[in-house]
PDB file of C-alpha atoms in Angstrom:
ATOM      1  CA  ALA A   8       0.516  -0.406  -0.013  1.00 75.00           C
ATOM      2  CA  GLN A   9       1.366   3.650  -0.574  1.00 84.00           C
ATOM      3  CA  SER A  10       1.688   5.549   2.487  1.00 90.00           C
ATOM      4  CA  VAL A  11       3.653   8.168   4.268  1.00 94.00           C
ATOM      5  CA  ALA A  12       5.015   8.370   7.912  1.00 96.00           C
ATOM      6  CA  GLN A  13       6.090  10.674  10.614  1.00 97.00           C
ATOM      7  CA  PRO A  14       7.507   9.498  12.843  1.00 96.00           C
ATOM      8  CA  GLU A  15       7.516  12.405  15.501  1.00 96.00           C
ATOM      9  CA  ASP A  16       4.368  13.041  16.855  1.00 95.00           C
ATOM     10  CA  GLN A  17       5.756  16.280  18.007  1.00 97.00           C
ATOM     11  CA  VAL A  18       9.359  18.606  18.094  1.00 98.00           C
ATOM     12  CA  ASN A  19      10.649  20.835  20.040  1.00 97.00           C
ATOM     13  CA  VAL A  20      13.612  22.846  19.133  1.00 97.00           C
ATOM     14  CA  ALA A  21      15.059  26.416  20.615  1.00 97.00           C
ATOM     15  CA  GLU A  22      15.151  29.576  18.772  1.00 97.00           C
ATOM     16  CA  GLY A  23      18.125  30.163  16.442  1.00 97.00           C
ATOM     17  CA  ASN A  24      18.457  26.314  16.588  1.00 97.00           C
ATOM     18  CA  PRO A  25      19.055  23.674  13.195  1.00 97.00           C
ATOM     19  CA  LEU A  26      15.144  21.685  13.204  1.00 97.00           C
ATOM     20  CA  THR A  27      14.644  18.891  11.060  1.00 98.00           C
ATOM     21  CA  VAL A  28      11.316  16.923  10.448  1.00 98.00           C
ATOM     22  CA  LYS A  29      11.801  13.332   8.978  1.00 98.00           C
ATOM     23  CA  CYS A  30       8.800  11.705   7.016  1.00 98.00           C
ATOM     24  CA  THR A  31       9.296   8.401   5.111  1.00 97.00           C
ATOM     25  CA  TYR A  32       6.685   7.036   2.326  1.00 95.00           C
ATOM     26  CA  SER A  33       6.246   3.637   0.323  1.00 93.00           C
ATOM     27  CA  VAL A  34       5.443   4.085  -3.178  1.00 88.00           C
ATOM     28  CA  SER A  35       5.727   2.933  -6.115  1.00 83.00           C
ATOM     29  CA  GLY A  36       7.120   3.748  -9.408  1.00 81.00           C
ATOM     30  CA  ASN A  37       8.923   7.961  -9.110  1.00 81.00           C
ATOM     31  CA  PRO A  38       7.495  10.167  -5.555  1.00 86.00           C
ATOM     32  CA  TYR A  39       6.032  13.449  -6.002  1.00 90.00           C
ATOM     33  CA  LEU A  40       6.200  14.627  -2.381  1.00 93.00           C
ATOM     34  CA  PHE A  41       4.705  17.671  -0.807  1.00 94.00           C
ATOM     35  CA  TRP A  42       5.237  19.632   2.654  1.00 96.00           C
ATOM     36  CA  TYR A  43       2.553  21.844   3.353  1.00 95.00           C
ATOM     37  CA  VAL A  44       2.311  23.363   7.839  1.00 96.00           C
ATOM     38  CA  GLN A  45      -1.370  23.798   9.242  1.00 94.00           C
ATOM     39  CA  TYR A  46      -1.510  26.864  11.645  1.00 90.00           C
ATOM     40  CA  PRO A  47      -4.131  26.683  14.195  1.00 83.00           C
ATOM     41  CA  ASN A  48      -7.879  27.137  12.392  1.00 73.00           C
ATOM     42  CA  ARG A  49      -7.140  27.293   8.833  1.00 77.00           C
ATOM     43  CA  GLY A  50      -5.854  25.467   5.796  1.00 82.00           C
ATOM     44  CA  LEU A  51      -3.070  24.406   4.870  1.00 89.00           C
ATOM     45  CA  GLN A  52      -0.164  26.270   2.744  1.00 91.00           C
ATOM     46  CA  PHE A  53       2.127  24.955   0.662  1.00 91.00           C
ATOM     47  CA  LEU A  54       6.108  24.329   2.107  1.00 94.00           C
ATOM     48  CA  LEU A  55       7.916  22.679  -1.110  1.00 93.00           C
ATOM     49  CA  LYS A  56       7.273  19.482  -3.544  1.00 91.00           C
ATOM     50  CA  TYR A  57      10.002  17.300  -5.831  1.00 92.00           C
ATOM     51  CA  ILE A  58       9.219  16.273  -8.655  1.00 86.00           C
ATOM     52  CA  THR A  59      12.797  15.401 -10.291  1.00 83.00           C
ATOM     53  CA  GLY A  60      16.320  16.557 -10.493  1.00 84.00           C
ATOM     54  CA  ASP A  61      18.892  17.707  -7.352  1.00 88.00           C
ATOM     55  CA  ASN A  62      17.934  16.389  -4.179  1.00 91.00           C
ATOM     56  CA  LEU A  63      17.260  19.437  -1.580  1.00 95.00           C
ATOM     57  CA  VAL A  64      14.735  21.175  -2.057  1.00 94.00           C
ATOM     58  CA  LYS A  65      14.614  24.695  -1.347  1.00 95.00           C
ATOM     59  CA  GLY A  66      10.681  26.061  -0.663  1.00 93.00           C
ATOM     60  CA  SER A  67       8.813  29.098   1.683  1.00 91.00           C
ATOM     61  CA  TYR A  68       9.989  30.441   4.726  1.00 92.00           C
ATOM     62  CA  GLY A  69      13.808  29.134   4.575  1.00 95.00           C
ATOM     63  CA  PHE A  70      12.305  25.742   4.774  1.00 97.00           C
ATOM     64  CA  GLU A  71      14.562  22.888   2.517  1.00 97.00           C
ATOM     65  CA  ALA A  72      13.720  18.769   1.562  1.00 97.00           C
ATOM     66  CA  GLU A  73      16.328  16.150   1.461  1.00 96.00           C
ATOM     67  CA  PHE A  74      15.102  13.854  -1.318  1.00 95.00           C
ATOM     68  CA  ASN A  75      16.775   9.996  -0.165  1.00 95.00           C
ATOM     69  CA  LYS A  76      15.543   7.485  -2.794  1.00 92.00           C
ATOM     70  CA  SER A  77      18.454   4.239  -0.864  1.00 93.00           C
ATOM     71  CA  GLN A  78      16.678   5.771   2.431  1.00 95.00           C
ATOM     72  CA  THR A  79      13.084   6.101   1.628  1.00 94.00           C
ATOM     73  CA  SER A  80      13.154   9.593   3.321  1.00 96.00           C
ATOM     74  CA  PHE A  81      12.082  13.390   2.789  1.00 97.00           C
ATOM     75  CA  HIS A  82      12.653  15.105   5.572  1.00 98.00           C
ATOM     76  CA  LEU A  83      11.813  19.008   6.149  1.00 98.00           C
ATOM     77  CA  LYS A  84      14.684  21.172   7.797  1.00 98.00           C
ATOM     78  CA  LYS A  85      15.802  24.248   8.212  1.00 98.00           C
ATOM     79  CA  PRO A  86      19.185  26.360   9.843  1.00 97.00           C
ATOM     80  CA  SER A  87      17.344  28.434  12.146  1.00 97.00           C
ATOM     81  CA  ALA A  88      14.400  28.213  13.765  1.00 97.00           C
ATOM     82  CA  LEU A  89      11.563  30.438  14.443  1.00 97.00           C
ATOM     83  CA  VAL A  90       8.980  31.145  17.145  1.00 96.00           C
ATOM     84  CA  SER A  91       6.698  31.683  14.359  1.00 95.00           C
ATOM     85  CA  ASP A  92       7.288  28.553  12.621  1.00 96.00           C
ATOM     86  CA  SER A  93       5.649  26.940  15.660  1.00 96.00           C
ATOM     87  CA  ALA A  94       2.667  24.823  14.004  1.00 96.00           C
ATOM     88  CA  LEU A  95       1.603  21.423  12.438  1.00 96.00           C
ATOM     89  CA  TYR A  96       3.667  20.432   9.579  1.00 97.00           C
ATOM     90  CA  PHE A  97       2.251  17.108   7.213  1.00 97.00           C
ATOM     91  CA  CYS A  98       4.702  15.766   4.416  1.00 97.00           C
ATOM     92  CA  ALA A  99       2.469  14.332   1.495  1.00 95.00           C
ATOM     93  CA  VAL A 100       2.616  12.124  -1.399  1.00 92.00           C
ATOM     94  CA  ARG A 101       0.341  12.477  -4.423  1.00 88.00           C
ATOM     95  CA  VAL A 102      -0.372   8.432  -5.997  1.00 83.00           C
ATOM     96  CA  GLY A 103      -2.014   7.880  -9.290  1.00 76.00           C
ATOM     97  CA  TYR A 104      -1.407   9.370 -12.826  1.00 70.00           C
ATOM     98  CA  SER A 105      -2.918  12.349 -14.376  1.00 63.00           C
ATOM     99  CA  SER A 106      -6.538  13.580 -13.136  1.00 58.00           C
ATOM    100  CA  ALA A 107      -6.648  10.528 -11.870  1.00 69.00           C
ATOM    101  CA  SER A 108      -3.664  10.871  -9.315  1.00 78.00           C
ATOM    102  CA  LYS A 109      -4.622  12.385  -5.278  1.00 84.00           C
ATOM    103  CA  ILE A 110      -2.617  13.259  -2.530  1.00 88.00           C
ATOM    104  CA  ILE A 111      -2.158  10.832   0.781  1.00 91.00           C
ATOM    105  CA  PHE A 112      -1.090  12.426   4.127  1.00 94.00           C
ATOM    106  CA  GLY A 113       1.574  11.385   6.936  1.00 95.00           C
ATOM    107  CA  SER A 114      -0.642  12.114  10.970  1.00 94.00           C
ATOM    108  CA  GLY A 115       0.951  14.779  10.528  1.00 96.00           C
ATOM    109  CA  THR A 116       4.404  16.275  13.953  1.00 97.00           C
ATOM    110  CA  ARG A 117       3.567  19.408  15.622  1.00 97.00           C
ATOM    111  CA  LEU A 118       6.672  21.339  15.477  1.00 97.00           C
ATOM    112  CA  SER A 119       7.144  23.599  18.552  1.00 97.00           C
ATOM    113  CA  ILE A 120       9.857  26.575  18.407  1.00 97.00           C
ATOM    114  CA  ARG A 121      10.663  27.600  22.034  1.00 95.00           C
ATOM    115  CA  PRO A 122      11.708  31.447  22.263  1.00 94.00           C
TER     116      PRO A 122
ATOM    117  CA  ASP B  29      -5.195  36.026  -7.846  1.00 52.00           C
ATOM    118  CA  ALA B  30      -7.803  34.215  -5.516  1.00 63.00           C
ATOM    119  CA  GLY B  31      -7.005  31.475  -4.211  1.00 91.00           C
ATOM    120  CA  VAL B  32      -9.156  28.531  -3.185  1.00 94.00           C
ATOM    121  CA  THR B  33     -12.183  29.456  -1.039  1.00 95.00           C
ATOM    122  CA  GLN B  34     -14.491  28.032   0.886  1.00 96.00           C
ATOM    123  CA  SER B  35     -17.698  28.566   1.856  1.00 97.00           C
ATOM    124  CA  PRO B  36     -19.041  28.303   5.319  1.00 97.00           C
ATOM    125  CA  THR B  37     -16.309  28.926   7.127  1.00 95.00           C
ATOM    126  CA  HIS B  38     -18.367  27.586  10.370  1.00 95.00           C
ATOM    127  CA  LEU B  39     -21.338  25.418  10.367  1.00 96.00           C
ATOM    128  CA  ILE B  40     -23.103  24.017  13.428  1.00 98.00           C
ATOM    129  CA  LYS B  41     -25.514  20.593  12.192  1.00 98.00           C
ATOM    130  CA  THR B  42     -27.874  18.436  15.319  1.00 98.00           C
ATOM    131  CA  ARG B  43     -27.727  14.920  13.997  1.00 98.00           C
ATOM    132  CA  GLY B  44     -29.460  13.071  11.348  1.00 98.00           C
ATOM    133  CA  GLN B  45     -29.338  15.873   9.410  1.00 98.00           C
ATOM    134  CA  GLN B  46     -27.231  16.934   5.487  1.00 98.00           C
ATOM    135  CA  VAL B  47     -25.195  19.711   5.060  1.00 98.00           C
ATOM    136  CA  THR B  48     -23.986  21.306   2.164  1.00 98.00           C
ATOM    137  CA  LEU B  49     -20.239  22.673   1.879  1.00 98.00           C
ATOM    138  CA  ARG B  50     -19.037  24.807  -1.209  1.00 98.00           C
ATOM    139  CA  CYS B  51     -15.694  25.407  -3.422  1.00 98.00           C
ATOM    140  CA  SER B  52     -14.431  27.414  -5.476  1.00 97.00           C
ATOM    141  CA  PRO B  53     -11.194  26.291  -7.343  1.00 96.00           C
ATOM    142  CA  LYS B  54      -7.720  28.453  -7.324  1.00 94.00           C
ATOM    143  CA  SER B  55      -8.756  30.501 -10.991  1.00 93.00           C
ATOM    144  CA  GLY B  56      -6.854  28.685 -14.041  1.00 90.00           C
ATOM    145  CA  HIS B  57      -7.536  25.087 -12.202  1.00 91.00           C
ATOM    146  CA  ASP B  58     -10.092  22.002 -13.194  1.00 91.00           C
ATOM    147  CA  THR B  59      -9.711  20.084 -10.728  1.00 91.00           C
ATOM    148  CA  VAL B  60     -11.201  19.504  -7.263  1.00 93.00           C
ATOM    149  CA  SER B  61     -10.472  17.604  -4.814  1.00 93.00           C
ATOM    150  CA  TRP B  62     -11.972  17.179  -0.789  1.00 96.00           C
ATOM    151  CA  TYR B  63     -11.013  15.955   2.531  1.00 96.00           C
ATOM    152  CA  GLN B  64     -12.266  15.626   6.463  1.00 97.00           C
ATOM    153  CA  GLN B  65      -9.122  16.609   8.792  1.00 94.00           C
ATOM    154  CA  ALA B  66     -10.491  15.052  11.885  1.00 93.00           C
ATOM    155  CA  LEU B  67      -9.127  16.575  15.147  1.00 88.00           C
ATOM    156  CA  GLY B  68      -5.031  15.938  15.235  1.00 84.00           C
ATOM    157  CA  GLN B  69      -5.020  13.916  12.556  1.00 89.00           C
ATOM    158  CA  GLY B  70      -3.749  14.553   8.840  1.00 92.00           C
ATOM    159  CA  PRO B  71      -6.106  15.182   6.181  1.00 94.00           C
ATOM    160  CA  GLN B  72      -8.334  11.816   4.714  1.00 95.00           C
ATOM    161  CA  PHE B  73      -8.825  11.655   1.190  1.00 94.00           C
ATOM    162  CA  ILE B  74     -13.078  12.089   0.040  1.00 96.00           C
ATOM    163  CA  PHE B  75     -13.123  11.893  -3.074  1.00 94.00           C
ATOM    164  CA  GLN B  76     -12.031  14.100  -6.867  1.00 92.00           C
ATOM    165  CA  TYR B  77     -13.692  15.651  -9.284  1.00 93.00           C
ATOM    166  CA  TYR B  78     -13.038  16.479 -12.503  1.00 90.00           C
ATOM    167  CA  GLU B  79     -14.974  17.247 -16.225  1.00 90.00           C
ATOM    168  CA  GLU B  80     -18.341  17.002 -13.987  1.00 93.00           C
ATOM    169  CA  GLU B  81     -17.772  13.591 -13.275  1.00 93.00           C
ATOM    170  CA  GLU B  82     -16.244  11.736  -9.277  1.00 92.00           C
ATOM    171  CA  ARG B  83     -12.853  10.830 -11.177  1.00 89.00           C
ATOM    172  CA  GLN B  84     -11.666   8.756  -7.489  1.00 88.00           C
ATOM    173  CA  ARG B  85     -12.963   7.920  -4.346  1.00 92.00           C
ATOM    174  CA  GLY B  86     -11.626   7.160  -0.855  1.00 92.00           C
ATOM    175  CA  ASN B  87     -12.814   4.538   2.053  1.00 93.00           C
ATOM    176  CA  PHE B  88     -15.879   6.813   2.521  1.00 96.00           C
ATOM    177  CA  PRO B  89     -19.571   6.214   2.965  1.00 97.00           C
ATOM    178  CA  ASP B  90     -22.344   7.348   0.145  1.00 96.00           C
ATOM    179  CA  ARG B  91     -23.333   9.775   2.350  1.00 98.00           C
ATOM    180  CA  PHE B  92     -20.838  11.638   1.225  1.00 98.00           C
ATOM    181  CA  SER B  93     -21.757  12.720  -2.197  1.00 97.00           C
ATOM    182  CA  GLY B  94     -20.555  15.205  -4.278  1.00 97.00           C
ATOM    183  CA  HIS B  95     -21.014  17.868  -7.809  1.00 97.00           C
ATOM    184  CA  GLN B  96     -19.213  19.442  -9.077  1.00 97.00           C
ATOM    185  CA  PHE B  97     -20.158  22.640 -12.295  1.00 97.00           C
ATOM    186  CA  PRO B  98     -19.358  23.469 -15.809  1.00 96.00           C
ATOM    187  CA  ASN B  99     -17.114  26.523 -13.849  1.00 95.00           C
ATOM    188  CA  TYR B 100     -15.037  23.672 -12.103  1.00 95.00           C
ATOM    189  CA  SER B 101     -16.304  24.844  -8.346  1.00 97.00           C
ATOM    190  CA  SER B 102     -18.274  21.950  -6.238  1.00 98.00           C
ATOM    191  CA  GLU B 103     -19.683  20.780  -3.060  1.00 98.00           C
ATOM    192  CA  LEU B 104     -20.276  18.111  -0.641  1.00 98.00           C
ATOM    193  CA  ASN B 105     -23.260  16.359   0.552  1.00 98.00           C
ATOM    194  CA  VAL B 106     -22.757  14.705   3.592  1.00 98.00           C
ATOM    195  CA  ASN B 107     -26.443  13.216   4.346  1.00 97.00           C
ATOM    196  CA  ALA B 108     -27.928  11.426   7.927  1.00 98.00           C
ATOM    197  CA  LEU B 109     -24.706  13.248   9.886  1.00 98.00           C
ATOM    198  CA  LEU B 110     -23.162  11.269  12.594  1.00 98.00           C
ATOM    199  CA  LEU B 111     -21.487  12.562  15.359  1.00 97.00           C
ATOM    200  CA  GLY B 112     -17.644  11.186  14.224  1.00 96.00           C
ATOM    201  CA  ASP B 113     -18.550  13.578  10.984  1.00 98.00           C
ATOM    202  CA  SER B 114     -17.473  16.501  13.026  1.00 97.00           C
ATOM    203  CA  ALA B 115     -13.754  17.547  11.297  1.00 96.00           C
ATOM    204  CA  LEU B 116     -12.400  20.289   9.193  1.00 95.00           C
ATOM    205  CA  TYR B 117     -13.495  20.451   5.913  1.00 97.00           C
ATOM    206  CA  LEU B 118     -11.136  20.400   2.988  1.00 96.00           C
ATOM    207  CA  CYS B 119     -11.125  21.400  -0.623  1.00 96.00           C
ATOM    208  CA  ALA B 120      -8.148  21.431  -3.124  1.00 94.00           C
ATOM    209  CA  SER B 121      -7.303  22.631  -6.174  1.00 93.00           C
ATOM    210  CA  SER B 122      -5.117  21.309  -9.263  1.00 88.00           C
ATOM    211  CA  LEU B 123      -4.795  21.477 -12.748  1.00 84.00           C
ATOM    212  CA  GLY B 124      -4.339  18.167 -13.722  1.00 70.00           C
ATOM    213  CA  ASP B 125      -1.178  15.957 -13.913  1.00 59.00           C
ATOM    214  CA  ARG B 126       1.066  19.386 -13.073  1.00 60.00           C
ATOM    215  CA  GLY B 127       1.798  21.178  -9.949  1.00 62.00           C
ATOM    216  CA  GLY B 128       0.846  21.109  -7.415  1.00 75.00           C
ATOM    217  CA  TYR B 129      -1.894  21.565  -4.762  1.00 86.00           C
ATOM    218  CA  THR B 130      -3.664  24.726  -3.187  1.00 90.00           C
ATOM    219  CA  PHE B 131      -5.910  24.292  -0.453  1.00 92.00           C
ATOM    220  CA  GLY B 132      -8.936  26.593   1.033  1.00 93.00           C
ATOM    221  CA  SER B 133      -8.863  27.506   4.822  1.00 92.00           C
ATOM    222  CA  GLY B 134     -11.577  24.140   4.989  1.00 94.00           C
ATOM    223  CA  THR B 135     -15.744  24.727   6.389  1.00 96.00           C
ATOM    224  CA  ARG B 136     -14.847  23.190  10.817  1.00 95.00           C
ATOM    225  CA  LEU B 137     -18.274  21.484  10.436  1.00 97.00           C
ATOM    226  CA  THR B 138     -19.884  19.893  14.065  1.00 97.00           C
ATOM    227  CA  VAL B 139     -22.241  17.957  14.596  1.00 98.00           C
ATOM    228  CA  VAL B 140     -23.733  18.209  17.045  1.00 97.00           C
TER     229      VAL B 140
END
């Protein structure tokens, strides 16, 4: 079955420190991978995506993600965390093709940045 | 450029009632997907509409139905509401196979 796993329910980081939010995937074929962020009582905001090419993908708000095919991982990273980064983060993978594609989400990781 | 618009933002219904949620996709997008996000969980795929037809469906009962109009907007209907249907309902639009999905802010449905 095609799936996405986020092994950590919560990640706590001090402001200014680097952060990593983990994601692993299981899909057939080449994966299209995404990271979304959700603030309280809001919808999902797109951060970045990997389709093909460079394994290090840069996205919004200083976030980046590293695609690792051998480890089937797509971890989200940021060199220096901000308190405003505190939110719920979802890793997702697109499955299917053309107009029959859909996105499968992980269970989410709550990122908490302490001042 | 308007993103995805969902209405209403909040809704309270009684068990057994029916509800209709609405979604206007981002300009230029032709595909609409609906997701249910229960509290503390990731979004779960309900179904997807393209060319006014349901193209894919997740593991949801027939009480959940939808429609897409010629202008690409969409409705999600839920009949015989249960307490467990309380959730944030998200609409996402996309342009076929290209690019990513743009999400709306969601409709918070509470069933009492």
